[in-house]
């Protein structure tokens, strides 16, 4: 500004000396120039004062916002006063009420979180809190509240980063494992209690009763078999789970497998008064583990013979069809004409230890693990099980297995 004023003074003085301007006009002209220069400088300062801090803070905030936006977990960054500096999309989904520039306490309603933020500001130390939400779904989170000091030796942290870890899948697995152990122990304890009871009776009151001894030993044998079946199924489940990610790659024909299973269950079918009819294409080849697929069809046909015996016939069809995704697939349906299953049970049938009627399943020698095994084996084969049933109209369990690179065969034998 000083430069402009001095230059203007020299120009006007020169003009007076050269007689181009009167002294009066020169003074007025100089005054106008000086005021204009002063105003321009003020305006420039004003713009600078407004623009510079904004530009600086934008530049400082940009990398923070970019880093926060790129993180895979929900993250919220707070300034020194608990206001939201920036947040990523994951955090926005978690707490839609969060707004940039507003206090975080307005949007986060969890008192334990707000307290942890307060502690982080006061102590300058990292805080970890676990909390759960019940609505709309049960979800568990761990939040890490990390105070950061960006300036050297400030009174309080001037940045606080909140990171949320979704613990829900972990908790679900923990719950499932706890349920599974409880169920398995309960299933094993029942026959074990029966065995101990009979041993006591045989040692005591029935010691010299040969007839009672025979009867009790037969029951004990059945209970021991039940325990053996249960352990066998539990071991199979864990073995299949261990291999779950390895898809079988040997080619197997399902037709002889199903025929072999039906032959093996002939005695059971005869005992229950059920005739089994098989309708099949000549060959139905899929990539598969032979022993595991035998297990699948054994479970399905055995269930049809046990639970659907009142229908007196079981119909098995093996066909090649097209999957929901338009790929060729092998379909094996096991249909019985028994009492059927009420619709509310259908989605839960493949859960471990789920049974429509526990006492009937036990009476039939069931472990409650059969359909769960079927589901796991089919998952490993990238296949699936579908169940259709109506009360009083029997049930159809259909195995769908993908066929890769094989020409269609629809010839019925
Ligand atoms: P289980 O060892 O009890 O047979 P599964 O997992 O094989 O265990 O079957 C679970 C339950 O599904 C059975 O207890 C039974 O209640 C029901 N279920 C399975 N198959 C049939 C069927 N064909 N008809 C009626 N109910 C069935």
Coordinates of N, CA, C and O in Angstrom, one line a residue, residues 101-263:
X101 N -19.4 -31.7 12.3 CA -19.4 -30.4 13.0 C -20.3 -30.5 14.3 O -20.3 -29.6 15.1
X102 N -21.1 -31.6 14.4 CA -22.0 -31.6 15.6 C -21.4 -32.5 16.7 O -20.6 -33.4 16.4
X103 N -21.7 -32.3 18.0 CA -21.2 -33.1 19.0 C -21.6 -34.6 18.8 O -22.7 -34.9 18.5
X104 N -20.6 -35.4 19.0 CA -20.8 -36.9 18.8 C -21.9 -37.4 19.8 O -22.7 -38.3 19.5
X105 N -22.0 -36.8 21.0 CA -22.9 -37.2 22.0 C -24.4 -37.1 21.6 O -25.2 -37.8 22.1
X106 N -24.6 -36.2 20.6 CA -26.0 -36.1 20.1 C -26.5 -37.3 19.3 O -27.6 -37.6 19.3
X107 N -25.5 -37.9 18.6 CA -25.9 -39.0 17.7 C -25.7 -40.4 18.3 O -26.4 -41.3 18.0
X108 N -24.7 -40.5 19.2 CA -24.4 -41.8 19.9 C -25.1 -41.9 21.2 O -24.8 -41.1 22.1
X109 N -26.1 -42.8 21.3 CA -26.9 -42.8 22.5 C -26.4 -43.7 23.6 O -27.0 -43.9 24.6
X110 N -25.3 -44.4 23.3 CA -24.8 -45.4 24.3 C -24.0 -44.7 25.4 O -22.9 -44.2 25.1
X111 N -24.5 -44.7 26.6 CA -23.8 -44.0 27.7 C -22.4 -44.5 27.9 O -21.5 -43.7 28.2
X112 N -22.2 -45.8 27.8 CA -20.8 -46.4 28.0 C -19.8 -45.8 27.0 O -18.7 -45.6 27.3
X113 N -20.3 -45.5 25.8 CA -19.4 -45.0 24.8 C -19.1 -43.5 25.1 O -17.9 -43.1 25.0
X114 N -20.1 -42.8 25.5 CA -19.9 -41.4 25.8 C -18.9 -41.2 27.0 O -18.0 -40.4 27.0
X115 N -19.1 -42.1 28.0 CA -18.2 -42.1 29.1 C -16.8 -42.4 28.7 O -15.8 -41.8 29.1
X116 N -16.6 -43.4 27.8 CA -15.3 -43.8 27.3 C -14.6 -42.6 26.6 O -13.4 -42.4 26.7
X117 N -15.4 -41.8 25.8 CA -14.9 -40.7 25.1 C -14.4 -39.6 26.1 O -13.3 -39.1 26.0
X118 N -15.2 -39.4 27.1 CA -14.8 -38.5 28.2 C -13.5 -38.9 28.9 O -12.6 -38.1 29.1
X119 N -13.4 -40.2 29.1 CA -12.2 -40.7 29.8 C -10.9 -40.5 28.9 O -9.9 -40.2 29.3
X120 N -11.2 -40.7 27.6 CA -10.0 -40.6 26.6 C -9.5 -39.2 26.6 O -8.3 -38.9 26.6
X121 N -10.5 -38.2 26.6 CA -10.0 -36.8 26.6 C -9.3 -36.5 27.9 O -8.3 -35.8 27.8
X122 N -9.8 -36.9 29.0 CA -9.3 -36.6 30.3 C -7.9 -37.2 30.5 O -7.0 -36.6 31.0
X123 N -7.8 -38.5 30.2 CA -6.6 -39.2 30.5 C -5.5 -39.2 29.4 O -4.4 -39.5 29.6
X124 N -6.0 -39.0 28.1 CA -5.1 -39.1 27.0 C -4.7 -40.5 26.7 O -3.8 -40.8 25.9
X125 N -5.5 -41.5 27.3 CA -5.1 -42.9 27.0 C -6.3 -43.6 26.3 O -7.4 -43.2 26.4
X126 N -5.8 -44.6 25.5 CA -6.8 -45.4 24.7 C -7.8 -46.1 25.6 O -7.5 -46.6 26.7
X127 N -9.1 -46.1 25.2 CA -10.2 -46.8 25.9 C -10.8 -47.8 25.0 O -11.0 -47.6 23.8
X128 N -11.2 -48.9 25.6 CA -11.9 -50.0 24.8 C -13.2 -50.3 25.5 O -13.3 -50.5 26.7
X129 N -14.3 -50.3 24.7 CA -15.6 -50.6 25.3 C -16.3 -51.6 24.4 O -16.3 -51.5 23.2
X130 N -17.0 -52.5 25.1 CA -17.8 -53.5 24.3 C -19.3 -53.1 24.6 O -19.6 -52.8 25.8
X131 N -20.1 -53.1 23.6 CA -21.5 -52.8 23.9 C -22.3 -53.6 22.9 O -21.8 -54.1 21.8
X132 N -23.6 -53.8 23.2 CA -24.5 -54.5 22.2 C -25.7 -53.7 21.9 O -26.2 -52.9 22.7
X133 N -26.3 -54.0 20.8 CA -27.6 -53.4 20.3 C -28.6 -54.5 20.2 O -28.2 -55.6 19.8
X134 N -29.8 -54.3 20.6 CA -30.8 -55.3 20.6 C -31.7 -55.1 19.3 O -32.3 -56.0 18.9
X135 N -31.8 -53.8 18.9 CA -32.8 -53.5 17.9 C -32.0 -52.9 16.7 O -31.1 -52.1 16.9
X136 N -32.3 -53.2 15.4 CA -33.3 -54.2 15.0 C -32.9 -55.6 15.1 O -33.7 -56.5 15.1
X137 N -31.5 -55.8 15.3 CA -31.0 -57.2 15.4 C -30.0 -57.2 16.6 O -29.4 -56.2 16.9
X138 N -29.7 -58.4 17.1 CA -28.7 -58.5 18.1 C -27.3 -58.3 17.5 O -27.0 -59.0 16.6
X139 N -26.6 -57.2 17.9 CA -25.3 -57.0 17.3 C -24.3 -56.6 18.5 O -24.7 -55.9 19.4
X140 N -23.1 -57.0 18.4 CA -22.1 -56.7 19.4 C -20.9 -55.9 18.7 O -20.5 -56.3 17.6
X141 N -20.4 -54.9 19.5 CA -19.3 -54.1 18.9 C -18.3 -53.9 20.0 O -18.6 -53.9 21.2
X142 N -17.0 -53.8 19.5 CA -16.0 -53.3 20.4 C -15.6 -52.0 19.8 O -15.3 -51.9 18.6
X143 N -15.5 -50.9 20.6 CA -15.1 -49.6 20.1 C -13.8 -49.2 20.8 O -13.6 -49.3 22.0
X144 N -12.8 -48.8 20.0 CA -11.5 -48.4 20.5 C -11.5 -46.8 20.4 O -11.7 -46.3 19.2
X145 N -11.4 -46.1 21.5 CA -11.4 -44.7 21.5 C -9.9 -44.3 21.7 O -9.4 -44.5 22.8
X146 N -9.3 -43.7 20.6 CA -7.9 -43.4 20.7 C -7.6 -41.9 20.6 O -7.9 -41.3 19.6
X147 N -7.2 -41.3 21.7 CA -6.9 -39.9 21.7 C -5.5 -39.7 21.0 O -4.6 -40.4 21.2
X148 N -5.4 -38.6 20.2 CA -4.2 -38.3 19.5 C -3.9 -36.8 19.8 O -4.7 -36.0 19.7
X149 N -2.6 -36.5 20.0 CA -2.1 -35.1 20.2 C -1.4 -34.7 19.0 O -0.3 -35.3 18.7
X150 N -1.9 -33.8 18.2 CA -1.3 -33.4 16.9 C -0.3 -32.3 17.2 O 0.7 -32.1 16.4
X151 N -0.6 -31.4 18.2 CA 0.3 -30.3 18.5 C 1.3 -30.8 19.6 O 0.9 -31.7 20.4
X152 N 2.5 -30.2 19.7 CA 3.4 -30.6 20.8 C 2.8 -30.1 22.1 O 2.4 -29.0 22.2
X153 N 2.8 -31.0 23.1 CA 2.3 -30.7 24.5 C 1.0 -29.9 24.6 O 1.0 -28.9 25.3
X154 N -0.1 -30.3 24.0 CA -1.3 -29.5 24.2 C -1.9 -30.0 25.6 O -1.5 -31.0 26.1
X155 N -2.8 -29.2 26.1 CA -3.5 -29.6 27.4 C -4.3 -30.9 27.3 O -4.1 -31.7 28.1
X156 N -5.0 -30.9 26.2 CA -5.9 -32.1 25.9 C -5.6 -32.7 24.5 O -5.1 -31.9 23.7
X157 N -6.1 -33.9 24.3 CA -5.9 -34.4 22.9 C -6.7 -33.5 22.0 O -7.8 -33.1 22.3
X158 N -6.2 -33.2 20.8 CA -7.0 -32.4 19.9 C -7.6 -33.2 18.8 O -8.2 -32.7 17.9
X159 N -7.4 -34.5 18.9 CA -8.1 -35.4 17.9 C -8.4 -36.7 18.6 O -7.5 -37.2 19.4
X160 N -9.6 -37.2 18.4 CA -9.9 -38.6 19.0 C -10.5 -39.4 17.9 O -11.4 -39.0 17.2
X161 N -9.9 -40.6 17.7 CA -10.3 -41.5 16.6 C -11.1 -42.6 17.3 O -10.7 -43.3 18.2
X162 N -12.4 -42.9 16.8 CA -13.2 -44.0 17.3 C -13.3 -45.0 16.2 O -13.8 -44.7 15.1
X163 N -12.9 -46.2 16.5 CA -13.0 -47.3 15.6 C -13.9 -48.4 16.1 O -13.8 -48.8 17.3
X164 N -14.8 -48.9 15.3 CA -15.8 -49.9 15.7 C -15.5 -51.2 15.1 O -15.3 -51.3 13.9
X165 N -15.4 -52.3 15.9 CA -15.2 -53.7 15.4 C -16.5 -54.4 15.6 O -17.0 -54.5 16.7
X166 N -17.0 -55.0 14.5 CA -18.2 -55.8 14.7 C -17.9 -57.2 15.2 O -17.2 -58.0 14.5
X167 N -18.3 -57.4 16.4 CA -18.0 -58.7 17.1 C -19.1 -59.8 16.9 O -19.0 -60.9 17.4
X168 N -20.2 -59.4 16.1 CA -21.4 -60.2 16.0 C -21.0 -61.6 15.4 O -21.4 -62.6 16.1
X169 N -20.3 -61.8 14.3 CA -20.0 -63.1 13.8 C -19.3 -64.0 14.8 O -19.6 -65.1 15.0
X170 N -18.3 -63.3 15.5 CA -17.5 -64.0 16.6 C -18.4 -64.5 17.7 O -18.4 -65.7 18.1
X171 N -19.3 -63.6 18.1 CA -20.3 -64.0 19.2 C -21.2 -65.1 18.8 O -21.5 -66.0 19.6
X172 N -21.7 -65.0 17.6 CA -22.6 -66.1 17.1 C -21.9 -67.4 17.1 O -22.5 -68.4 17.5
X173 N -20.6 -67.5 16.6 CA -19.9 -68.7 16.6 C -19.7 -69.2 18.0 O -19.9 -70.4 18.3
X174 N -19.4 -68.3 19.0 CA -19.2 -68.7 20.4 C -20.5 -69.3 20.9 O -20.5 -70.3 21.6
X175 N -21.6 -68.6 20.6 CA -22.9 -69.1 21.1 C -23.2 -70.5 20.5 O -23.7 -71.4 21.2
X176 N -22.9 -70.6 19.2 CA -23.2 -71.9 18.5 C -22.4 -73.0 19.2 O -22.8 -74.1 19.4
X177 N -21.1 -72.7 19.4 CA -20.2 -73.7 20.0 C -20.7 -74.1 21.4 O -20.7 -75.3 21.7
X178 N -21.1 -73.1 22.2 CA -21.6 -73.4 23.5 C -22.8 -74.2 23.4 O -23.0 -75.2 24.2
X179 N -23.8 -73.9 22.5 CA -25.0 -74.6 22.4 C -24.7 -76.1 21.9 O -25.3 -77.0 22.4
X180 N -23.7 -76.2 21.0 CA -23.4 -77.5 20.5 C -22.8 -78.4 21.6 O -23.2 -79.5 21.7
X181 N -21.9 -77.8 22.4 CA -21.3 -78.6 23.4 C -22.4 -79.0 24.4 O -22.5 -80.2 24.9
X182 N -23.3 -78.1 24.8 CA -24.4 -78.4 25.7 C -25.3 -79.5 25.2 O -25.6 -80.4 25.9
X183 N -25.7 -79.4 23.9 CA -26.5 -80.4 23.3 C -25.9 -81.7 23.2 O -26.5 -82.7 23.5
X184 N -24.6 -81.7 22.7 CA -23.9 -83.0 22.6 C -23.7 -83.7 24.0 O -24.0 -84.9 24.1
X185 N -23.4 -82.9 25.0 CA -23.3 -83.5 26.3 C -24.6 -84.0 26.8 O -24.7 -85.1 27.4
X186 N -25.7 -83.3 26.5 CA -27.0 -83.7 27.0 C -27.3 -85.0 26.3 O -27.8 -86.0 26.9
X187 N -27.1 -85.1 25.0 CA -27.4 -86.3 24.2 C -26.6 -87.5 24.7 O -27.1 -88.6 24.7
X188 N -25.4 -87.3 25.1 CA -24.5 -88.4 25.6 C -24.9 -88.8 27.0 O -24.8 -89.9 27.4
X189 N -25.3 -87.8 27.8 CA -25.6 -88.0 29.2 C -26.8 -89.0 29.4 O -26.9 -89.8 30.3
X190 N -27.8 -88.8 28.5 CA -29.0 -89.6 28.6 C -28.8 -91.1 28.5 O -29.1 -91.8 29.5
X191 N -28.1 -91.6 27.5 CA -27.8 -93.0 27.5 C -26.9 -93.5 28.5 O -27.0 -94.6 29.1
X192 N -26.0 -92.6 28.9 CA -25.0 -92.9 29.9 C -25.7 -93.1 31.3 O -25.4 -94.0 32.0
X193 N -26.7 -92.2 31.6 CA -27.5 -92.3 32.8 C -28.2 -93.6 32.8 O -28.3 -94.3 33.8
X194 N -28.8 -94.0 31.6 CA -29.5 -95.3 31.6 C -28.6 -96.4 31.8 O -28.9 -97.3 32.6
X195 N -27.4 -96.4 31.2 CA -26.4 -97.5 31.4 C -26.0 -97.6 32.9 O -26.1 -98.7 33.5
X196 N -25.7 -96.5 33.6 CA -25.3 -96.5 35.0 C -26.5 -97.1 35.8 O -26.2 -97.9 36.8
X197 N -27.7 -96.7 35.5 CA -28.9 -97.1 36.3 C -29.0 -98.6 36.2 O -29.2 -99.3 37.2
X198 N -28.9 -99.2 35.0 CA -29.0 -100.6 34.8 C -27.9 -101.4 35.4 O -28.1 -102.5 36.0
X199 N -26.7 -100.8 35.4 CA -25.5 -101.5 36.1 C -25.8 -101.6 37.6 O -25.7 -102.7 38.2
X200 N -26.3 -100.5 38.2 CA -26.7 -100.6 39.6 C -27.7 -101.6 39.9 O -27.6 -102.4 40.8
X201 N -28.7 -101.6 39.0 CA -29.8 -102.6 39.2 C -29.3 -104.0 39.1 O -29.6 -104.9 39.9
X202 N -28.4 -104.3 38.2 CA -27.8 -105.6 38.0 C -26.9 -106.0 39.1 O -26.9 -107.2 39.5
X203 N -26.3 -105.0 39.7 CA -25.4 -105.3 40.9 C -26.3 -105.5 42.2 O -25.9 -106.2 43.1
X204 N -27.5 -104.9 42.2 CA -28.3 -105.0 43.4 C -29.5 -105.9 43.2 O -29.3 -107.2 43.1
X205 N -30.7 -105.4 43.1 CA -31.9 -106.2 43.1 C -32.0 -107.3 42.1 O -32.5 -108.3 42.3
X206 N -31.5 -107.0 40.9 CA -31.6 -108.0 39.8 C -30.5 -109.0 39.7 O -30.3 -109.7 38.7
X207 N -29.6 -109.0 40.7 CA -28.4 -109.8 40.7 C -28.6 -111.2 40.3 O -27.9 -111.8 39.5
X208 N -29.7 -111.8 40.9 CA -29.9 -113.3 40.7 C -31.1 -113.5 39.8 O -31.6 -114.7 39.7
X209 N -31.6 -112.5 39.1 CA -32.7 -112.7 38.3 C -32.3 -112.8 36.8 O -32.0 -111.8 36.1
X210 N -32.1 -114.0 36.3 CA -31.6 -114.3 35.0 C -32.4 -113.6 33.9 O -31.9 -113.1 32.9
X211 N -33.7 -113.7 34.0 CA -34.6 -113.1 33.0 C -34.5 -111.6 32.9 O -34.3 -111.0 31.8
X212 N -34.5 -110.9 34.1 CA -34.3 -109.5 34.1 C -32.9 -109.1 33.6 O -32.8 -108.1 32.8
X213 N -31.9 -109.9 33.9 CA -30.6 -109.6 33.4 C -30.5 -109.5 31.9 O -30.0 -108.6 31.3
X214 N -31.2 -110.6 31.3 CA -31.2 -110.6 29.8 C -31.9 -109.4 29.2 O -31.4 -108.8 28.3
X215 N -33.0 -109.0 29.8 CA -33.8 -107.9 29.3 C -32.9 -106.6 29.5 O -32.8 -105.8 28.5
X216 N -32.3 -106.4 30.6 CA -31.6 -105.2 30.9 C -30.3 -105.1 30.0 O -30.0 -104.0 29.5
X217 N -29.7 -106.3 29.8 CA -28.5 -106.2 29.0 C -28.9 -105.8 27.5 O -28.1 -105.1 26.9
X218 N -30.0 -106.3 27.1 CA -30.5 -105.9 25.7 C -30.7 -104.3 25.6 O -30.2 -103.7 24.7
X219 N -31.3 -103.8 26.7 CA -31.5 -102.3 26.7 C -30.1 -101.6 26.7 O -29.9 -100.6 26.1
X220 N -29.3 -102.1 27.6 CA -27.9 -101.5 27.7 C -27.2 -101.5 26.4 O -26.5 -100.6 26.0
X221 N -27.3 -102.6 25.7 CA -26.6 -102.7 24.4 C -27.2 -101.6 23.4 O -26.4 -101.0 22.7
X222 N -28.5 -101.5 23.4 CA -29.1 -100.5 22.6 C -28.6 -99.1 22.9 O -28.3 -98.2 22.1
X223 N -28.5 -98.8 24.3 CA -28.0 -97.5 24.7 C -26.6 -97.2 24.3 O -26.2 -96.2 23.9
X224 N -25.8 -98.3 24.4 CA -24.4 -98.2 24.1 C -24.3 -97.9 22.6 O -23.4 -97.1 22.1
X225 N -25.1 -98.6 21.8 CA -25.1 -98.4 20.3 C -25.5 -96.9 20.0 O -24.9 -96.3 19.1
X226 N -26.4 -96.4 20.8 CA -26.9 -95.0 20.5 C -25.7 -94.1 20.8 O -25.5 -93.1 20.0
X227 N -25.0 -94.3 21.9 CA -23.8 -93.5 22.2 C -22.8 -93.6 21.0 O -22.2 -92.6 20.6
X228 N -22.6 -94.8 20.5 CA -21.6 -95.0 19.5 C -22.0 -94.2 18.2 O -21.2 -93.6 17.6
X229 N -23.3 -94.3 17.9 CA -23.9 -93.6 16.7 C -23.6 -92.1 16.8 O -23.2 -91.4 15.9
X230 N -23.9 -91.6 18.0 CA -23.8 -90.2 18.2 C -22.3 -89.7 18.1 O -22.1 -88.7 17.4
X231 N -21.4 -90.5 18.7 CA -20.0 -90.1 18.6 C -19.6 -90.2 17.1 O -18.8 -89.4 16.6
X232 N -20.1 -91.3 16.4 CA -19.7 -91.4 15.0 C -20.2 -90.2 14.2 O -19.4 -89.7 13.4
X233 N -21.4 -89.8 14.4 CA -22.0 -88.6 13.7 C -21.2 -87.3 14.0 O -20.9 -86.5 13.2
X234 N -20.8 -87.2 15.3 CA -20.1 -86.0 15.7 C -18.7 -86.0 15.1 O -18.3 -84.9 14.6
X235 N -18.1 -87.1 15.0 CA -16.8 -87.2 14.3 C -16.9 -86.9 12.8 O -16.1 -86.2 12.3
X236 N -18.0 -87.4 12.2 CA -18.2 -87.2 10.8 C -18.4 -85.7 10.5 O -17.8 -85.1 9.6
X237 N -19.2 -85.1 11.4 CA -19.4 -83.6 11.3 C -18.1 -82.8 11.3 O -17.9 -82.0 10.5
X238 N -17.3 -83.1 12.3 CA -16.1 -82.4 12.4 C -15.1 -82.6 11.3 O -14.4 -81.7 10.8
X239 N -15.1 -83.9 10.8 CA -14.2 -84.2 9.6 C -14.7 -83.5 8.4 O -13.9 -82.9 7.7
X240 N -16.0 -83.4 8.2 CA -16.6 -82.7 7.0 C -16.3 -81.2 7.1 O -15.9 -80.6 6.1
X241 N -16.4 -80.7 8.3 CA -16.2 -79.3 8.5 C -14.7 -78.9 8.2 O -14.4 -77.9 7.7
X242 N -13.8 -79.8 8.6 CA -12.4 -79.6 8.4 C -12.1 -79.5 6.9 O -11.2 -78.8 6.4
X243 N -12.8 -80.3 6.1 CA -12.6 -80.4 4.6 C -13.5 -79.4 3.9 O -13.5 -79.4 2.6
X244 N -14.3 -78.6 4.6 CA -15.4 -77.8 4.0 C -14.9 -77.0 2.8 O -15.6 -76.9 1.8
X245 N -13.7 -76.5 2.8 CA -13.2 -75.6 1.8 C -12.6 -76.3 0.6 O -12.3 -75.8 -0.5
X246 N -12.4 -77.7 0.7 CA -11.9 -78.5 -0.4 C -13.0 -79.2 -1.1 O -13.5 -80.2 -0.6
X247 N -13.2 -78.7 -2.4 CA -14.3 -79.3 -3.1 C -13.8 -80.6 -3.7 O -12.7 -80.7 -4.3
X248 N -14.6 -81.7 -3.6 CA -14.2 -83.0 -4.2 C -14.0 -82.9 -5.7 O -14.8 -82.2 -6.4
X249 N -13.0 -83.6 -6.3 CA -12.8 -83.5 -7.7 C -12.8 -84.8 -8.5 O -12.7 -84.8 -9.7
X250 N -13.0 -85.9 -7.7 CA -13.2 -87.2 -8.5 C -14.6 -87.3 -9.0 O -15.5 -86.8 -8.3
X251 N -14.8 -87.9 -10.2 CA -16.1 -88.0 -10.7 C -16.8 -89.3 -10.2 O -16.2 -90.4 -10.2
X252 N -18.0 -89.2 -9.8 CA -18.7 -90.4 -9.3 C -20.1 -90.4 -9.9 O -20.7 -89.3 -10.2
X253 N -20.6 -91.6 -10.2 CA -21.9 -91.8 -10.7 C -22.9 -92.0 -9.6 O -22.8 -92.9 -8.8
X254 N -23.9 -91.1 -9.5 CA -24.9 -91.2 -8.4 C -25.8 -92.4 -8.5 O -26.3 -92.9 -7.5
X255 N -26.1 -92.9 -9.7 CA -27.1 -94.0 -9.8 C -26.7 -95.3 -9.1 O -27.4 -95.7 -8.2
X256 N -25.4 -95.8 -9.3 CA -25.1 -97.0 -8.5 C -25.0 -96.7 -7.0 O -25.3 -97.6 -6.2
X257 N -24.6 -95.5 -6.6 CA -24.5 -95.1 -5.2 C -25.9 -95.3 -4.6 O -26.1 -95.9 -3.5
X258 N -26.9 -94.7 -5.2 CA -28.3 -94.7 -4.7 C -28.8 -96.2 -4.6 O -29.4 -96.6 -3.6
X259 N -28.5 -96.9 -5.7 CA -28.9 -98.4 -5.7 C -28.3 -99.1 -4.5 O -29.0 -99.9 -3.8
X260 N -27.0 -98.9 -4.3 CA -26.3 -99.6 -3.2 C -26.9 -99.2 -1.9 O -27.1 -100.1 -1.0
X261 N -27.2 -97.9 -1.7 CA -27.8 -97.5 -0.4 C -29.1 -98.2 -0.2 O -29.4 -98.7 0.9
X262 N -30.0 -98.2 -1.3 CA -31.3 -98.8 -1.1 C -31.1 -100.3 -0.8 O -31.9 -100.9 0.1
X263 N -30.2 -101.0 -1.5 CA -29.9 -102.4 -1.2 C -29.6 -102.6 0.3 O -30.0 -103.5 0.9

